[in-house]
């Protein structure tokens, strides 16, 4: 009896899902695939603080924590300043987009005005002070006089917003609605506020120096 060969089984190539291939191609084009995913931005990065709407103020200046005795004694540092939400952010000068703030200044209870105390004080000098008793917190000196008024206006608006928040919180009312970008800026501000520089001279030390016989001030 002759043996018959078993019929060959056809080998079928694996079928590729057309829809899956199209989806992958679309993801690659849009930069959504894992290999092309954009790196996450650093928390507090300058570009993320700007957001799509920008800031209330942004510019270059020298800033110092005020010395109670004399503004000229303040140790100033060049900085890139940005006001958004209820905070003033201080970056290193000419920062990259991914730079984070050196520190942030909560503007609740503060105000800003041009310093006119000294005859030799440049018109570009602004004092950020406590509205309650007028005690100076920071001295800001701008390179361009055109930056002074926009900075003062931005600080005033931010301080008013912070004051309104405090009142509404106390009364149990909802805060004034604001964009996600502004909410993010205030979250960053709360995180970096702890990094503020200390006064070079405390009020107590200033009082002691003022009462020291023979000290010129």
PDB file of C-alpha atoms in Angstrom:
ATOM      1  CA  UNK A   1       0.000   0.000   0.000  1.00  0.00           C
ATOM      2  CA  UNK A   2       1.532   3.276  -1.119  1.00  0.00           C
ATOM      3  CA  UNK A   3       1.853   6.026   1.484  1.00  0.00           C
ATOM      4  CA  UNK A   4       0.503   9.488   0.690  1.00  0.00           C
ATOM      5  CA  UNK A   5       2.266  12.641   1.870  1.00  0.00           C
ATOM      6  CA  UNK A   6       0.323  14.768   4.328  1.00  0.00           C
ATOM      7  CA  UNK A   7      -1.042  17.938   2.753  1.00  0.00           C
ATOM      8  CA  UNK A   8       1.093  20.992   3.443  1.00  0.00           C
ATOM      9  CA  UNK A   9      -0.399  23.550   5.799  1.00  0.00           C
ATOM     10  CA  UNK A  10      -0.325  27.054   4.435  1.00  0.00           C
ATOM     11  CA  UNK A  11       1.639  29.490   6.597  1.00  0.00           C
ATOM     12  CA  UNK A  12      -0.252  32.712   7.050  1.00  0.00           C
ATOM     13  CA  UNK A  13       1.788  35.846   7.723  1.00  0.00           C
ATOM     14  CA  UNK A  14       0.664  37.760  10.824  1.00  0.00           C
ATOM     15  CA  UNK A  15      -1.773  40.436   9.862  1.00  0.00           C
ATOM     16  CA  UNK A  16      -0.923  43.935  11.030  1.00  0.00           C
ATOM     17  CA  UNK A  17      -3.762  46.005  12.300  1.00  0.00           C
ATOM     18  CA  UNK A  18      -4.220  48.913   9.919  1.00  0.00           C
ATOM     19  CA  UNK A  19      -5.853  51.075  12.566  1.00  0.00           C
ATOM     20  CA  UNK A  20      -3.045  50.434  15.041  1.00  0.00           C
ATOM     21  CA  UNK A  21      -0.440  51.387  12.454  1.00  0.00           C
ATOM     22  CA  UNK A  22      -2.269  54.591  11.622  1.00  0.00           C
ATOM     23  CA  UNK A  23      -2.542  55.510  15.281  1.00  0.00           C
ATOM     24  CA  UNK A  24       1.181  54.956  15.832  1.00  0.00           C
ATOM     25  CA  UNK A  25       2.039  57.093  12.808  1.00  0.00           C
ATOM     26  CA  UNK A  26      -0.222  59.863  14.066  1.00  0.00           C
ATOM     27  CA  UNK A  27       1.350  59.675  17.538  1.00  0.00           C
ATOM     28  CA  UNK A  28       4.848  59.949  16.067  1.00  0.00           C
ATOM     29  CA  UNK A  29       3.873  62.965  13.994  1.00  0.00           C
ATOM     30  CA  UNK A  30       2.320  64.713  16.992  1.00  0.00           C
ATOM     31  CA  UNK A  31       5.249  63.883  19.267  1.00  0.00           C
ATOM     32  CA  UNK A  32       3.087  61.729  21.546  1.00  0.00           C
ATOM     33  CA  UNK A  33       5.045  58.488  21.297  1.00  0.00           C
ATOM     34  CA  UNK A  34       7.136  57.442  24.279  1.00  0.00           C
ATOM     35  CA  UNK A  35      10.420  57.916  22.415  1.00  0.00           C
ATOM     36  CA  UNK A  36       9.551  61.494  21.467  1.00  0.00           C
ATOM     37  CA  UNK A  37       7.789  62.647  24.612  1.00  0.00           C
ATOM     38  CA  UNK A  38       8.919  66.130  25.610  1.00  0.00           C
ATOM     39  CA  UNK A  39      10.779  66.335  28.951  1.00  0.00           C
ATOM     40  CA  UNK A  40       8.754  67.634  31.872  1.00  0.00           C
ATOM     41  CA  UNK A  41       9.390  71.269  32.763  1.00  0.00           C
ATOM     42  CA  UNK A  42      10.944  72.097  36.115  1.00  0.00           C
ATOM     43  CA  UNK A  43       8.585  73.325  38.808  1.00  0.00           C
ATOM     44  CA  UNK A  44       8.765  77.117  38.834  1.00  0.00           C
ATOM     45  CA  UNK A  45      10.626  77.418  35.514  1.00  0.00           C
ATOM     46  CA  UNK A  46      10.473  80.893  34.004  1.00  0.00           C
ATOM     47  CA  UNK A  47       8.663  79.695  30.883  1.00  0.00           C
ATOM     48  CA  UNK A  48       6.016  77.927  32.963  1.00  0.00           C
ATOM     49  CA  UNK A  49       5.463  81.023  35.104  1.00  0.00           C
ATOM     50  CA  UNK A  50       4.954  83.142  32.009  1.00  0.00           C
ATOM     51  CA  UNK A  51       2.455  80.638  30.642  1.00  0.00           C
ATOM     52  CA  UNK A  52       0.425  81.697  27.621  1.00  0.00           C
ATOM     53  CA  UNK A  53      -0.737  84.999  29.118  1.00  0.00           C
ATOM     54  CA  UNK A  54       2.631  86.323  30.287  1.00  0.00           C
ATOM     55  CA  UNK A  55       3.204  88.244  33.530  1.00  0.00           C
ATOM     56  CA  UNK A  56       1.864  91.482  34.983  1.00  0.00           C
ATOM     57  CA  UNK A  57       5.447  92.783  34.929  1.00  0.00           C
ATOM     58  CA  UNK A  58       8.810  91.459  33.795  1.00  0.00           C
ATOM     59  CA  UNK A  59      12.132  93.295  33.638  1.00  0.00           C
ATOM     60  CA  UNK A  60      15.748  93.684  34.757  1.00  0.00           C
ATOM     61  CA  UNK A  61      16.752  95.516  37.949  1.00  0.00           C
ATOM     62  CA  UNK A  62      18.960  95.473  41.022  1.00  0.00           C
ATOM     63  CA  UNK A  63      17.186  94.342  44.179  1.00  0.00           C
ATOM     64  CA  UNK A  64      18.224  94.313  47.843  1.00  0.00           C
ATOM     65  CA  UNK A  65      16.683  93.557  51.182  1.00  0.00           C
ATOM     66  CA  UNK A  66      16.483  96.965  52.803  1.00  0.00           C
ATOM     67  CA  UNK A  67      18.756  98.135  55.598  1.00  0.00           C
ATOM     68  CA  UNK A  68      16.703 100.154  58.127  1.00  0.00           C
ATOM     69  CA  UNK A  69      19.379 102.853  58.527  1.00  0.00           C
ATOM     70  CA  UNK A  70      20.012 103.879  54.944  1.00  0.00           C
ATOM     71  CA  UNK A  71      18.990 102.690  51.490  1.00  0.00           C
ATOM     72  CA  UNK A  72      22.507 103.219  50.188  1.00  0.00           C
ATOM     73  CA  UNK A  73      23.772 100.537  52.585  1.00  0.00           C
ATOM     74  CA  UNK A  74      21.634  97.824  51.018  1.00  0.00           C
ATOM     75  CA  UNK A  75      23.597  95.079  49.303  1.00  0.00           C
ATOM     76  CA  UNK A  76      21.923  94.868  45.894  1.00  0.00           C
ATOM     77  CA  UNK A  77      22.154  92.073  43.341  1.00  0.00           C
ATOM     78  CA  UNK A  78      21.265  92.147  39.618  1.00  0.00           C
ATOM     79  CA  UNK A  79      18.035  90.258  39.033  1.00  0.00           C
ATOM     80  CA  UNK A  80      15.294  89.495  36.548  1.00  0.00           C
ATOM     81  CA  UNK A  81      11.968  90.371  38.202  1.00  0.00           C
ATOM     82  CA  UNK A  82       8.548  88.976  37.395  1.00  0.00           C
ATOM     83  CA  UNK A  83       5.207  89.805  39.028  1.00  0.00           C
ATOM     84  CA  UNK A  84       2.330  87.364  38.660  1.00  0.00           C
ATOM     85  CA  UNK A  85      -0.537  86.357  40.897  1.00  0.00           C
ATOM     86  CA  UNK A  86       0.220  87.574  44.411  1.00  0.00           C
ATOM     87  CA  UNK A  87       4.014  87.260  44.245  1.00  0.00           C
ATOM     88  CA  UNK A  88       7.142  89.004  43.030  1.00  0.00           C
ATOM     89  CA  UNK A  89       9.723  86.535  41.705  1.00  0.00           C
ATOM     90  CA  UNK A  90      13.459  87.239  41.592  1.00  0.00           C
ATOM     91  CA  UNK A  91      15.558  85.278  39.089  1.00  0.00           C
ATOM     92  CA  UNK A  92      19.231  85.535  38.273  1.00  0.00           C
ATOM     93  CA  UNK A  93      19.968  88.158  35.627  1.00  0.00           C
ATOM     94  CA  UNK A  94      19.181  87.190  31.997  1.00  0.00           C
ATOM     95  CA  UNK A  95      17.732  83.776  32.933  1.00  0.00           C
ATOM     96  CA  UNK A  96      17.150  80.862  30.576  1.00  0.00           C
ATOM     97  CA  UNK A  97      13.568  79.699  30.034  1.00  0.00           C
ATOM     98  CA  UNK A  98      14.070  76.726  32.376  1.00  0.00           C
ATOM     99  CA  UNK A  99      15.596  78.821  35.206  1.00  0.00           C
ATOM    100  CA  UNK A 100      13.818  78.761  38.570  1.00  0.00           C
ATOM    101  CA  UNK A 101      13.439  81.728  40.972  1.00  0.00           C
ATOM    102  CA  UNK A 102      16.109  82.515  43.534  1.00  0.00           C
ATOM    103  CA  UNK A 103      13.210  83.483  45.796  1.00  0.00           C
ATOM    104  CA  UNK A 104       9.653  84.826  45.765  1.00  0.00           C
ATOM    105  CA  UNK A 105       8.144  87.728  47.706  1.00  0.00           C
ATOM    106  CA  UNK A 106       4.508  87.438  48.874  1.00  0.00           C
ATOM    107  CA  UNK A 107       2.978  90.866  48.185  1.00  0.00           C
ATOM    108  CA  UNK A 108       0.115  90.694  50.688  1.00  0.00           C
ATOM    109  CA  UNK A 109       0.288  93.824  52.843  1.00  0.00           C
ATOM    110  CA  UNK A 110       3.007  95.435  50.710  1.00  0.00           C
ATOM    111  CA  UNK A 111       3.097  98.441  48.395  1.00  0.00           C
ATOM    112  CA  UNK A 112       5.673 100.102  46.156  1.00  0.00           C
ATOM    113  CA  UNK A 113       6.574 103.707  45.501  1.00  0.00           C
ATOM    114  CA  UNK A 114       9.421 105.768  44.087  1.00  0.00           C
ATOM    115  CA  UNK A 115      12.060 106.576  46.696  1.00  0.00           C
ATOM    116  CA  UNK A 116      12.416 110.336  47.182  1.00  0.00           C
ATOM    117  CA  UNK A 117      14.130 110.520  50.590  1.00  0.00           C
ATOM    118  CA  UNK A 118      17.663 111.177  49.400  1.00  0.00           C
ATOM    119  CA  UNK A 119      18.653 114.001  47.081  1.00  0.00           C
ATOM    120  CA  UNK A 120      21.138 111.729  45.318  1.00  0.00           C
ATOM    121  CA  UNK A 121      18.742 108.778  44.960  1.00  0.00           C
ATOM    122  CA  UNK A 122      18.155 107.936  41.282  1.00  0.00           C
ATOM    123  CA  UNK A 123      14.583 108.355  40.028  1.00  0.00           C
ATOM    124  CA  UNK A 124      14.670 104.693  39.030  1.00  0.00           C
ATOM    125  CA  UNK A 125      14.746 103.544  42.671  1.00  0.00           C
ATOM    126  CA  UNK A 126      11.604 101.948  44.113  1.00  0.00           C
ATOM    127  CA  UNK A 127      10.942 100.903  47.693  1.00  0.00           C
ATOM    128  CA  UNK A 128       8.674  97.935  48.411  1.00  0.00           C
ATOM    129  CA  UNK A 129       7.313  98.534  51.897  1.00  0.00           C
ATOM    130  CA  UNK A 130       4.740  97.368  54.419  1.00  0.00           C
ATOM    131  CA  UNK A 131       1.542  99.398  54.150  1.00  0.00           C
ATOM    132  CA  UNK A 132       0.734  98.936  57.826  1.00  0.00           C
ATOM    133  CA  UNK A 133       3.698 100.923  59.203  1.00  0.00           C
ATOM    134  CA  UNK A 134       5.756 101.948  56.176  1.00  0.00           C
ATOM    135  CA  UNK A 135       8.707  99.719  56.996  1.00  0.00           C
ATOM    136  CA  UNK A 136      10.779  99.071  53.874  1.00  0.00           C
ATOM    137  CA  UNK A 137      11.212  95.459  52.790  1.00  0.00           C
ATOM    138  CA  UNK A 138      13.094  95.700  49.491  1.00  0.00           C
ATOM    139  CA  UNK A 139      14.876  98.334  47.426  1.00  0.00           C
ATOM    140  CA  UNK A 140      14.648  97.989  43.645  1.00  0.00           C
ATOM    141  CA  UNK A 141      16.677 100.038  41.197  1.00  0.00           C
ATOM    142  CA  UNK A 142      15.768  99.783  37.520  1.00  0.00           C
ATOM    143  CA  UNK A 143      18.020 100.339  34.542  1.00  0.00           C
ATOM    144  CA  UNK A 144      15.204 102.007  32.597  1.00  0.00           C
ATOM    145  CA  UNK A 145      12.972 104.673  34.117  1.00  0.00           C
ATOM    146  CA  UNK A 146      10.119 103.447  31.892  1.00  0.00           C
ATOM    147  CA  UNK A 147       9.975 100.273  34.007  1.00  0.00           C
ATOM    148  CA  UNK A 148       9.192 102.097  37.263  1.00  0.00           C
ATOM    149  CA  UNK A 149       5.488 102.872  36.877  1.00  0.00           C
ATOM    150  CA  UNK A 150       4.518  99.480  35.359  1.00  0.00           C
ATOM    151  CA  UNK A 151       6.329  97.743  38.228  1.00  0.00           C
ATOM    152  CA  UNK A 152       4.593  99.861  40.879  1.00  0.00           C
ATOM    153  CA  UNK A 153       1.205  99.236  39.237  1.00  0.00           C
ATOM    154  CA  UNK A 154       1.805  95.470  39.031  1.00  0.00           C
ATOM    155  CA  UNK A 155       2.869  95.270  42.687  1.00  0.00           C
ATOM    156  CA  UNK A 156      -0.185  97.289  43.727  1.00  0.00           C
ATOM    157  CA  UNK A 157      -2.601  95.080  41.788  1.00  0.00           C
ATOM    158  CA  UNK A 158      -0.989  91.894  43.152  1.00  0.00           C
ATOM    159  CA  UNK A 159      -1.105  93.229  46.720  1.00  0.00           C
ATOM    160  CA  UNK A 160      -4.776  94.168  46.328  1.00  0.00           C
ATOM    161  CA  UNK A 161      -5.589  90.674  45.057  1.00  0.00           C
ATOM    162  CA  UNK A 162      -3.757  89.091  47.994  1.00  0.00           C
ATOM    163  CA  UNK A 163      -5.592  91.382  50.431  1.00  0.00           C
ATOM    164  CA  UNK A 164      -8.939  90.465  48.852  1.00  0.00           C
ATOM    165  CA  UNK A 165      -8.075  86.775  49.147  1.00  0.00           C
ATOM    166  CA  UNK A 166      -7.339  87.197  52.842  1.00  0.00           C
ATOM    167  CA  UNK A 167     -10.647  88.988  53.452  1.00  0.00           C
ATOM    168  CA  UNK A 168     -12.685  86.406  51.539  1.00  0.00           C
ATOM    169  CA  UNK A 169     -10.906  83.544  53.332  1.00  0.00           C
ATOM    170  CA  UNK A 170     -11.732  85.149  56.671  1.00  0.00           C
ATOM    171  CA  UNK A 171     -15.396  85.522  55.710  1.00  0.00           C
ATOM    172  CA  UNK A 172     -15.581  82.031  54.268  1.00  0.00           C
ATOM    173  CA  UNK A 173     -16.318  83.319  50.758  1.00  0.00           C
ATOM    174  CA  UNK A 174     -14.922  81.996  47.490  1.00  0.00           C
ATOM    175  CA  UNK A 175     -11.863  83.741  46.125  1.00  0.00           C
ATOM    176  CA  UNK A 176     -11.947  85.789  42.936  1.00  0.00           C
ATOM    177  CA  UNK A 177     -11.724  83.400  39.938  1.00  0.00           C
ATOM    178  CA  UNK A 178      -8.369  83.343  38.152  1.00  0.00           C
ATOM    179  CA  UNK A 179      -6.654  81.373  35.434  1.00  0.00           C
ATOM    180  CA  UNK A 180      -4.780  78.116  35.998  1.00  0.00           C
ATOM    181  CA  UNK A 181      -1.585  79.981  35.083  1.00  0.00           C
ATOM    182  CA  UNK A 182      -2.080  82.486  37.926  1.00  0.00           C
ATOM    183  CA  UNK A 183      -2.974  79.708  40.385  1.00  0.00           C
ATOM    184  CA  UNK A 184       0.217  77.907  39.381  1.00  0.00           C
ATOM    185  CA  UNK A 185       2.270  81.085  39.870  1.00  0.00           C
ATOM    186  CA  UNK A 186       0.970  81.491  43.419  1.00  0.00           C
ATOM    187  CA  UNK A 187       1.732  77.839  44.156  1.00  0.00           C
ATOM    188  CA  UNK A 188       5.314  78.425  42.990  1.00  0.00           C
ATOM    189  CA  UNK A 189       5.458  81.647  45.011  1.00  0.00           C
ATOM    190  CA  UNK A 190       4.425  79.894  48.212  1.00  0.00           C
ATOM    191  CA  UNK A 191       7.160  77.314  47.645  1.00  0.00           C
ATOM    192  CA  UNK A 192       9.980  79.805  46.980  1.00  0.00           C
ATOM    193  CA  UNK A 193       8.991  82.424  49.583  1.00  0.00           C
ATOM    194  CA  UNK A 194      11.080  80.620  52.204  1.00  0.00           C
ATOM    195  CA  UNK A 195      14.226  81.426  50.223  1.00  0.00           C
ATOM    196  CA  UNK A 196      13.969  85.199  50.700  1.00  0.00           C
ATOM    197  CA  UNK A 197      17.178  86.854  51.924  1.00  0.00           C
ATOM    198  CA  UNK A 198      17.211  88.209  55.459  1.00  0.00           C
ATOM    199  CA  UNK A 199      17.679  91.863  56.354  1.00  0.00           C
ATOM    200  CA  UNK A 200      21.350  92.806  56.534  1.00  0.00           C
ATOM    201  CA  UNK A 201      20.523  94.754  59.709  1.00  0.00           C
ATOM    202  CA  UNK A 202      17.548  94.105  61.952  1.00  0.00           C
ATOM    203  CA  UNK A 203      15.357  96.873  63.312  1.00  0.00           C
ATOM    204  CA  UNK A 204      16.733  96.189  66.807  1.00  0.00           C
ATOM    205  CA  UNK A 205      20.332  96.472  65.586  1.00  0.00           C
ATOM    206  CA  UNK A 206      19.488  99.679  63.743  1.00  0.00           C
ATOM    207  CA  UNK A 207      18.051 101.198  66.917  1.00  0.00           C
ATOM    208  CA  UNK A 208      21.153 100.260  68.851  1.00  0.00           C
ATOM    209  CA  UNK A 209      23.428 101.808  66.221  1.00  0.00           C
ATOM    210  CA  UNK A 210      21.376 104.978  66.133  1.00  0.00           C
ATOM    211  CA  UNK A 211      21.863 105.423  69.876  1.00  0.00           C
ATOM    212  CA  UNK A 212      25.606 104.778  69.801  1.00  0.00           C
ATOM    213  CA  UNK A 213      27.491 108.002  70.722  1.00  0.00           C
ATOM    214  CA  UNK A 214      29.832 109.311  68.070  1.00  0.00           C
ATOM    215  CA  UNK A 215      28.329 107.190  65.243  1.00  0.00           C
ATOM    216  CA  UNK A 216      27.620 109.194  62.125  1.00  0.00           C
ATOM    217  CA  UNK A 217      24.412 108.230  60.385  1.00  0.00           C
TER     218      UNK A 217
END
